[in-house]
Amino acid sequence: METLRIDGRVVLVTGAASGIGNEIARACVREGAVVHLADASEAVHTAAEQLAGAGSGTAVPHRCDVTDPEAVRGLVEGVVAASGRLDVAFLNAGLNGVPAPLQPGGAIDELPFSSWRRVMDVNLDGLFHCLQQCARVMKEQRSGSIVATASTAGLRAEPRVSYPYVVSKAAVVGLVRQAALELARFGVRVNALAPGPVVTNIGGTGPRPAASVAAWEDSVPMRRWGRPADVTGLALLLASDASSWMTGGTHVVDGGASALTQVLSDALPAPDAGDR
Ligand SMILES: NC(=O)c1ccc[n+]([C@@H]2O[C@H](COP(=O)([O-])OP(=O)(O)OC[C@H]3O[C@@H](n4cnc5c(N)ncnc54)[C@H](O)[C@@H]3O)[C@@H](O)[C@H]2O)c1
């Protein structure tokens, strides 16, 4: 389908050294785009090398920490200097690494403010810095598609995920709506994709506890975790002209997880009445 094509488009992907961002970058190279991979990790250089033969597109690495506004400004200016424009920005860099409410140190009255800030810094403030710089270029161009990575954890309360992660992802949904509203008249679209549980390095590189893996699996009607490649179809749609009347939306890709009303007993203990 002609409108799904993105060959020749200039694409930026943040958080591209690993997981979902890396797979989106791979899909864009496969489809013939000029792809700029950005990541705080040095591994972005190897990631770009590995994508070199993935298709007819090209892969250019950039080391950039999205929490540093000047670095983000330099990144986006560098992309435009090298490729002449910026058509698509996947603003995907994110992390968690903070205990969930029922884990030690994760309850609201125990959570260190530094943990809250660390996640907010990347997932929300980092997105803000990237959105600001990309919007500046795309407004001037009078075209562009910005796709932020939210999460199904931002669409409802989620006892298995930390406070700052859930709240940062809920904020991503709001930021995307607000930016879509402002940027529509400039021909710039802003959407979010909201994946369910996907096997990546976000939970660490070691093996996950089997009980936790199984519990997440049970909350997905399709009864399996997602793979990064499960997200790329939606990503390519949002990048391409096939979604030219889509903006301001958050689109789930989660094996049906958000369609299910979860049985709370699996994730939350019974009420503790205490001494009354
Ligand atoms: N894996 C899931 O289950 C899942 C579900 C929903 C949403 N997400 C979101 O998907 C996105 C990608 O995560 P992933 O699961 O692929 O994890 P991942 O850890 O495999 O990849 C995240 C990448 O972001 C990079 N990164 C982290 N902090 C950064 C910073 N300050 N500046 C630049 N790069 C930075 C990391 O180096 C890493 O390469 C995140 O926004 C995450 O919140 C993941």
GROMACS .gro file of C-alpha atoms and ligand atoms in nm:
model
  320
    1MET     CA    1   0.000   0.000   0.000
    2GLU     CA    2   0.157   0.326  -0.121
    3THR     CA    3   0.055   0.532   0.183
    4LEU     CA    4   0.232   0.291   0.421
    5ARG     CA    5   0.570   0.358   0.260
    6ILE     CA    6   0.836   0.545   0.454
    7ASP     CA    7   1.133   0.497   0.223
    8GLY     CA    8   1.351   0.806   0.209
    9ARG     CA    9   1.190   0.952   0.523
   10VAL     CA   10   1.423   1.092   0.789
   11VAL     CA   11   1.346   0.918   1.118
   12LEU     CA   12   1.478   0.973   1.471
   13VAL     CA   13   1.441   0.700   1.735
   14THR     CA   14   1.541   0.763   2.098
   15GLY     CA   15   1.621   0.468   2.321
   16ALA     CA   16   1.728   0.289   2.003
   17ALA     CA   17   2.010   0.076   2.145
   18SER     CA   18   1.776  -0.184   2.293
   19GLY     CA   19   1.428  -0.335   2.303
   20ILE     CA   20   1.131  -0.165   2.139
   21GLY     CA   21   1.328   0.136   2.007
   22ASN     CA   22   1.588  -0.088   1.848
   23GLU     CA   23   1.321  -0.295   1.675
   24ILE     CA   24   1.142   0.017   1.549
   25ALA     CA   25   1.474   0.143   1.411
   26ARG     CA   26   1.529  -0.194   1.242
   27ALA     CA   27   1.183  -0.186   1.083
   28CYS     CA   28   1.243   0.168   0.952
   29VAL     CA   29   1.581   0.071   0.800
   30ARG     CA   30   1.413  -0.232   0.645
   31GLU     CA   31   1.153  -0.002   0.489
   32GLY     CA   32   1.420   0.224   0.339
   33ALA     CA   33   1.424   0.519   0.581
   34VAL     CA   34   1.724   0.727   0.688
   35VAL     CA   35   1.725   0.634   1.055
   36HIS     CA   36   1.904   0.826   1.329
   37LEU     CA   37   1.942   0.610   1.640
   38ALA     CA   38   1.989   0.796   1.970
   39ASP     CA   39   2.063   0.646   2.308
   40ALA     CA   40   2.239   0.733   2.634
   41SER     CA   41   2.426   0.405   2.606
   42GLU     CA   42   2.747   0.356   2.409
   43ALA     CA   43   2.578   0.043   2.271
   44VAL     CA   44   2.400   0.266   2.018
   45HIS     CA   45   2.710   0.247   1.796
   46THR     CA   46   2.699  -0.133   1.779
   47ALA     CA   47   2.322  -0.118   1.734
   48ALA     CA   48   2.360   0.105   1.426
   49GLU     CA   49   2.632  -0.122   1.284
   50GLN     CA   50   2.402  -0.422   1.327
   51LEU     CA   51   2.124  -0.246   1.134
   52ALA     CA   52   2.350  -0.164   0.841
   53GLY     CA   53   2.240  -0.470   0.645
   54ALA     CA   54   1.880  -0.477   0.766
   55GLY     CA   55   1.736  -0.320   0.452
   56SER     CA   56   1.767  -0.044   0.196
   57GLY     CA   57   1.771   0.234   0.456
   58THR     CA   58   2.062   0.371   0.658
   59ALA     CA   59   2.139   0.379   1.032
   60VAL     CA   60   2.327   0.665   1.197
   61PRO     CA   61   2.418   0.645   1.570
   62HIS     CA   62   2.408   0.936   1.818
   63ARG     CA   63   2.503   0.918   2.184
   64CYS     CA   64   2.249   1.137   2.364
   65ASP     CA   65   2.100   1.147   2.712
   66VAL     CA   66   1.744   1.277   2.675
   67THR     CA   67   1.749   1.430   3.023
   68ASP     CA   68   2.003   1.689   2.902
   69PRO     CA   69   1.817   1.962   2.709
   70GLU     CA   70   2.131   2.093   2.540
   71ALA     CA   71   2.230   1.744   2.427
   72VAL     CA   72   1.881   1.696   2.283
   73ARG     CA   73   1.902   2.029   2.103
   74GLY     CA   74   2.238   1.920   1.957
   75LEU     CA   75   2.094   1.583   1.856
   76VAL     CA   76   1.800   1.727   1.662
   77GLU     CA   77   2.015   1.999   1.503
   78GLY     CA   78   2.264   1.728   1.406
   79VAL     CA   79   1.993   1.518   1.241
   80VAL     CA   80   1.867   1.814   1.038
   81ALA     CA   81   2.223   1.920   0.945
   82ALA     CA   82   2.302   1.568   0.824
   83SER     CA   83   1.974   1.477   0.654
   84GLY     CA   84   1.811   1.810   0.571
   85ARG     CA   85   1.482   1.748   0.756
   86LEU     CA   86   1.306   1.542   1.020
   87ASP     CA   87   0.995   1.353   0.912
   88VAL     CA   88   0.931   1.110   1.198
   89ALA     CA   89   1.040   1.107   1.563
   90PHE     CA   90   0.991   0.802   1.782
   91LEU     CA   91   1.041   0.943   2.131
   92ASN     CA   92   1.085   0.614   2.306
   93ALA     CA   93   1.369   0.636   2.563
   94GLY     CA   94   1.244   0.522   2.903
   95LEU     CA   95   1.323   0.329   3.216
   96ASN     CA   96   1.173   0.200   3.540
   97GLY     CA   97   1.397   0.019   3.790
   98VAL     CA   98   1.189   0.132   4.089
   99PRO     CA   99   0.998  -0.115   4.311
  100ALA     CA  100   0.622  -0.154   4.265
  101PRO     CA  101   0.391  -0.041   4.549
  102LEU     CA  102   0.380  -0.385   4.716
  103GLN     CA  103   0.755  -0.445   4.693
  104PRO     CA  104   0.992  -0.331   4.968
  105GLY     CA  105   1.055   0.043   4.936
  106GLY     CA  106   0.787   0.093   4.671
  107ALA     CA  107   0.490   0.202   4.884
  108ILE     CA  108   0.390   0.568   4.860
  109ASP     CA  109   0.508   0.639   5.217
  110GLU     CA  110   0.845   0.469   5.158
  111LEU     CA  111   0.940   0.568   4.805
  112PRO     CA  112   1.251   0.790   4.800
  113PHE     CA  113   1.199   1.115   4.611
  114SER     CA  114   1.525   1.043   4.423
  115SER     CA  115   1.366   0.728   4.271
  116TRP     CA  116   1.059   0.927   4.169
  117ARG     CA  117   1.277   1.196   4.008
  118ARG     CA  118   1.502   0.949   3.824
  119VAL     CA  119   1.208   0.798   3.636
  120MET     CA  120   1.028   1.129   3.580
  121ASP     CA  121   1.352   1.280   3.451
  122VAL     CA  122   1.378   1.031   3.166
  123ASN     CA  123   1.019   0.927   3.095
  124LEU     CA  124   0.856   1.269   3.118
  125ASP     CA  125   1.114   1.550   3.123
  126GLY     CA  126   1.325   1.371   2.860
  127LEU     CA  127   1.020   1.338   2.638
  128PHE     CA  128   0.944   1.707   2.691
  129HIS     CA  129   1.295   1.808   2.577
  130CYS     CA  130   1.273   1.587   2.267
  131LEU     CA  131   0.919   1.694   2.182
  132GLN     CA  132   1.016   2.059   2.209
  133GLN     CA  133   1.311   2.027   1.969
  134CYS     CA  134   1.130   1.804   1.720
  135ALA     CA  135   0.821   2.027   1.719
  136ARG     CA  136   1.039   2.331   1.645
  137VAL     CA  137   1.176   2.166   1.328
  138MET     CA  138   0.847   2.009   1.215
  139LYS     CA  139   0.645   2.330   1.266
  140GLU     CA  140   0.887   2.510   1.036
  141GLN     CA  141   0.864   2.225   0.782
  142ARG     CA  142   0.486   2.218   0.810
  143SER     CA  143   0.492   1.838   0.835
  144GLY     CA  144   0.596   1.554   1.061
  145SER     CA  145   0.485   1.267   1.279
  146ILE     CA  146   0.587   1.237   1.643
  147VAL     CA  147   0.525   0.907   1.818
  148ALA     CA  148   0.587   0.883   2.193
  149THR     CA  149   0.609   0.551   2.374
  150ALA     CA  150   0.355   0.548   2.659
  151SER     CA  151   0.244   0.221   2.822
  152THR     CA  152  -0.074   0.041   2.919
  153ALA     CA  153   0.054   0.109   3.273
  154GLY     CA  154  -0.027   0.476   3.206
  155LEU     CA  155  -0.390   0.400   3.125
  156ARG     CA  156  -0.500   0.252   3.457
  157ALA     CA  157  -0.374   0.178   3.809
  158GLU     CA  158  -0.120  -0.105   3.792
  159PRO     CA  159  -0.012  -0.262   4.124
  160ARG     CA  160   0.281  -0.445   3.962
  161VAL     CA  161   0.450  -0.129   3.837
  162SER     CA  162   0.616   0.157   4.028
  163TYR     CA  163   0.448   0.488   4.110
  164PRO     CA  164   0.676   0.708   3.899
  165TYR     CA  165   0.651   0.476   3.597
  166VAL     CA  166   0.269   0.466   3.603
  167VAL     CA  167   0.243   0.840   3.660
  168SER     CA  168   0.506   0.932   3.400
  169LYS     CA  169   0.330   0.723   3.137
  170ALA     CA  170  -0.011   0.874   3.225
  171ALA     CA  171   0.155   1.213   3.178
  172VAL     CA  172   0.289   1.106   2.837
  173VAL     CA  173  -0.072   1.049   2.728
  174GLY     CA  174  -0.164   1.404   2.837
  175LEU     CA  175   0.142   1.563   2.680
  176VAL     CA  176   0.071   1.390   2.348
  177ARG     CA  177  -0.291   1.510   2.348
  178GLN     CA  178  -0.193   1.867   2.428
  179ALA     CA  179   0.087   1.881   2.168
  180ALA     CA  180  -0.140   1.725   1.904
  181LEU     CA  181  -0.393   2.000   1.967
  182GLU     CA  182  -0.136   2.275   1.920
  183LEU     CA  183   0.056   2.126   1.629
  184ALA     CA  184  -0.236   2.008   1.412
  185ARG     CA  185  -0.256   2.337   1.223
  186PHE     CA  186   0.109   2.303   1.125
  187GLY     CA  187   0.056   1.962   0.969
  188VAL     CA  188   0.238   1.790   1.255
  189ARG     CA  189   0.078   1.480   1.409
  190VAL     CA  190   0.149   1.357   1.762
  191ASN     CA  191   0.044   1.013   1.883
  192ALA     CA  192   0.146   0.763   2.148
  193LEU     CA  193   0.178   0.390   2.133
  194ALA     CA  194   0.101   0.205   2.452
  195PRO     CA  195   0.255  -0.142   2.468
  196GLY     CA  196   0.159  -0.405   2.722
  197PRO     CA  197   0.431  -0.631   2.870
  198VAL     CA  198   0.710  -0.675   2.614
  199VAL     CA  199   1.029  -0.877   2.662
  200THR     CA  200   1.311  -0.619   2.663
  201ASN     CA  201   1.588  -0.508   2.898
  202ILE     CA  202   1.368  -0.265   3.091
  203GLY     CA  203   1.336  -0.507   3.383
  204GLY     CA  204   1.711  -0.578   3.377
  205THR     CA  205   1.912  -0.821   3.168
  206GLY     CA  206   1.898  -1.113   3.415
  207PRO     CA  207   1.628  -1.381   3.432
  208ARG     CA  208   1.292  -1.266   3.571
  209PRO     CA  209   1.121  -1.460   3.853
  210ALA     CA  210   0.908  -1.733   3.691
  211ALA     CA  211   0.603  -1.641   3.904
  212SER     CA  212   0.614  -1.283   3.782
  213VAL     CA  213   0.655  -1.387   3.418
  214ALA     CA  214   0.355  -1.621   3.449
  215ALA     CA  215   0.139  -1.363   3.630
  216TRP     CA  216   0.192  -1.108   3.354
  217GLU     CA  217   0.120  -1.374   3.094
  218ASP     CA  218  -0.209  -1.448   3.269
  219SER     CA  219  -0.313  -1.084   3.235
  220VAL     CA  220  -0.283  -1.099   2.854
  221PRO     CA  221  -0.578  -1.263   2.674
  222MET     CA  222  -0.340  -1.376   2.397
  223ARG     CA  223  -0.146  -1.554   2.675
  224ARG     CA  224   0.202  -1.446   2.586
  225TRP     CA  225   0.437  -1.154   2.644
  226GLY     CA  226   0.488  -0.921   2.352
  227ARG     CA  227   0.806  -0.917   2.149
  228PRO     CA  228   0.951  -0.586   2.030
  229ALA     CA  229   0.855  -0.687   1.674
  230ASP     CA  230   0.488  -0.695   1.784
  231VAL     CA  231   0.503  -0.317   1.823
  232THR     CA  232   0.654  -0.229   1.485
  233GLY     CA  233   0.336  -0.264   1.274
  234LEU     CA  234   0.166   0.011   1.476
  235ALA     CA  235   0.486   0.216   1.478
  236LEU     CA  236   0.514   0.207   1.098
  237LEU     CA  237   0.147   0.293   1.060
  238LEU     CA  238   0.185   0.600   1.282
  239ALA     CA  239   0.501   0.704   1.095
  240SER     CA  240   0.343   0.676   0.752
  241ASP     CA  241   0.081   0.870   0.555
  242ALA     CA  242  -0.163   0.583   0.613
  243SER     CA  243  -0.233   0.748   0.951
  244SER     CA  244  -0.262   1.101   0.808
  245TRP     CA  245  -0.590   1.173   0.994
  246MET     CA  246  -0.471   1.025   1.325
  247THR     CA  247  -0.342   1.261   1.591
  248GLY     CA  248  -0.368   1.301   1.968
  249GLY     CA  249  -0.438   0.933   2.025
  250THR     CA  250  -0.281   0.669   2.244
  251HIS     CA  251  -0.295   0.333   2.069
  252VAL     CA  252  -0.260   0.009   2.261
  253VAL     CA  253  -0.067  -0.292   2.137
  254ASP     CA  254  -0.097  -0.540   2.420
  255GLY     CA  255  -0.239  -0.878   2.321
  256GLY     CA  256  -0.573  -0.765   2.463
  257ALA     CA  257  -0.445  -0.687   2.815
  258SER     CA  258  -0.621  -0.352   2.847
  259ALA     CA  259  -0.951  -0.505   2.734
  260LEU     CA  260  -0.946  -0.728   3.041
  261THR     CA  261  -1.065  -0.625   3.385
  262GLN     CA  262  -0.796  -0.779   3.595
  263VAL     CA  263  -0.876  -1.011   3.884
  264LEU     CA  264  -0.723  -0.811   4.166
  265SER     CA  265  -0.662  -1.103   4.402
  266ASP     CA  266  -0.373  -1.204   4.178
  267ALA     CA  267  -0.193  -0.877   4.225
  268LEU     CA  268  -0.318  -0.722   4.550
  269PRO     CA  269  -0.350  -0.882   4.897
  270ALA     CA  270  -0.685  -0.877   5.080
  271PRO     CA  271  -0.758  -0.564   5.289
  272ASP     CA  272  -0.561  -0.542   5.611
  273ALA     CA  273  -0.810  -0.412   5.867
  274GLY     CA  274  -0.545  -0.374   6.141
  275ASP     CA  275  -0.649  -0.335   6.508
  276ARG     CA  276  -0.983  -0.159   6.507
  277LIG     N1  277   0.904  -0.350   2.782
  277LIG     C1  278   0.780  -0.323   2.819
  277LIG     O1  279   0.710  -0.408   2.874
  277LIG     C2  280   0.723  -0.186   2.792
  277LIG     C3  281   0.585  -0.171   2.800
  277LIG     C4  282   0.530  -0.046   2.776
  277LIG     C5  283   0.612   0.060   2.745
  277LIG     N2  284   0.747   0.042   2.739
  277LIG     C6  285   0.827   0.160   2.705
  277LIG     O2  286   0.901   0.132   2.588
  277LIG     C7  287   1.014   0.218   2.583
  277LIG     C8  288   1.137   0.136   2.549
  277LIG     O3  289   1.164   0.048   2.658
  277LIG     P1  290   1.211  -0.102   2.639
  277LIG     O4  291   1.112  -0.188   2.706
  277LIG     O5  292   1.246  -0.127   2.498
  277LIG     O6  293   1.339  -0.102   2.735
  277LIG     P2  294   1.496  -0.120   2.708
  277LIG     O7  295   1.559  -0.099   2.842
  277LIG     O8  296   1.523  -0.247   2.636
  277LIG     O9  297   1.532   0.003   2.612
  277LIG     C9  298   1.529   0.136   2.659
  277LIG    C10  299   1.642   0.215   2.595
  277LIG    O10  300   1.633   0.350   2.641
  277LIG    C11  301   1.763   0.396   2.669
  277LIG     N3  302   1.761   0.506   2.766
  277LIG    C12  303   1.731   0.499   2.898
  277LIG     N4  304   1.747   0.620   2.954
  277LIG    C13  305   1.786   0.704   2.854
  277LIG    C14  306   1.820   0.841   2.851
  277LIG     N5  307   1.820   0.917   2.961
  277LIG     N6  308   1.855   0.896   2.731
  277LIG    C15  309   1.858   0.820   2.619
  277LIG     N7  310   1.832   0.688   2.618
  277LIG    C16  311   1.795   0.631   2.734
  277LIG    C17  312   1.835   0.274   2.726
  277LIG    O11  313   1.977   0.288   2.721
  277LIG    C18  314   1.781   0.163   2.638
  277LIG    O12  315   1.863   0.143   2.524
  277LIG    C19  316   1.021   0.288   2.718
  277LIG    O13  317   0.967   0.418   2.707
  277LIG    C20  318   0.933   0.201   2.806
  277LIG    O14  319   0.881   0.271   2.914
  277LIG    C21  320   0.804  -0.077   2.762
   0.00000   0.00000   0.00000
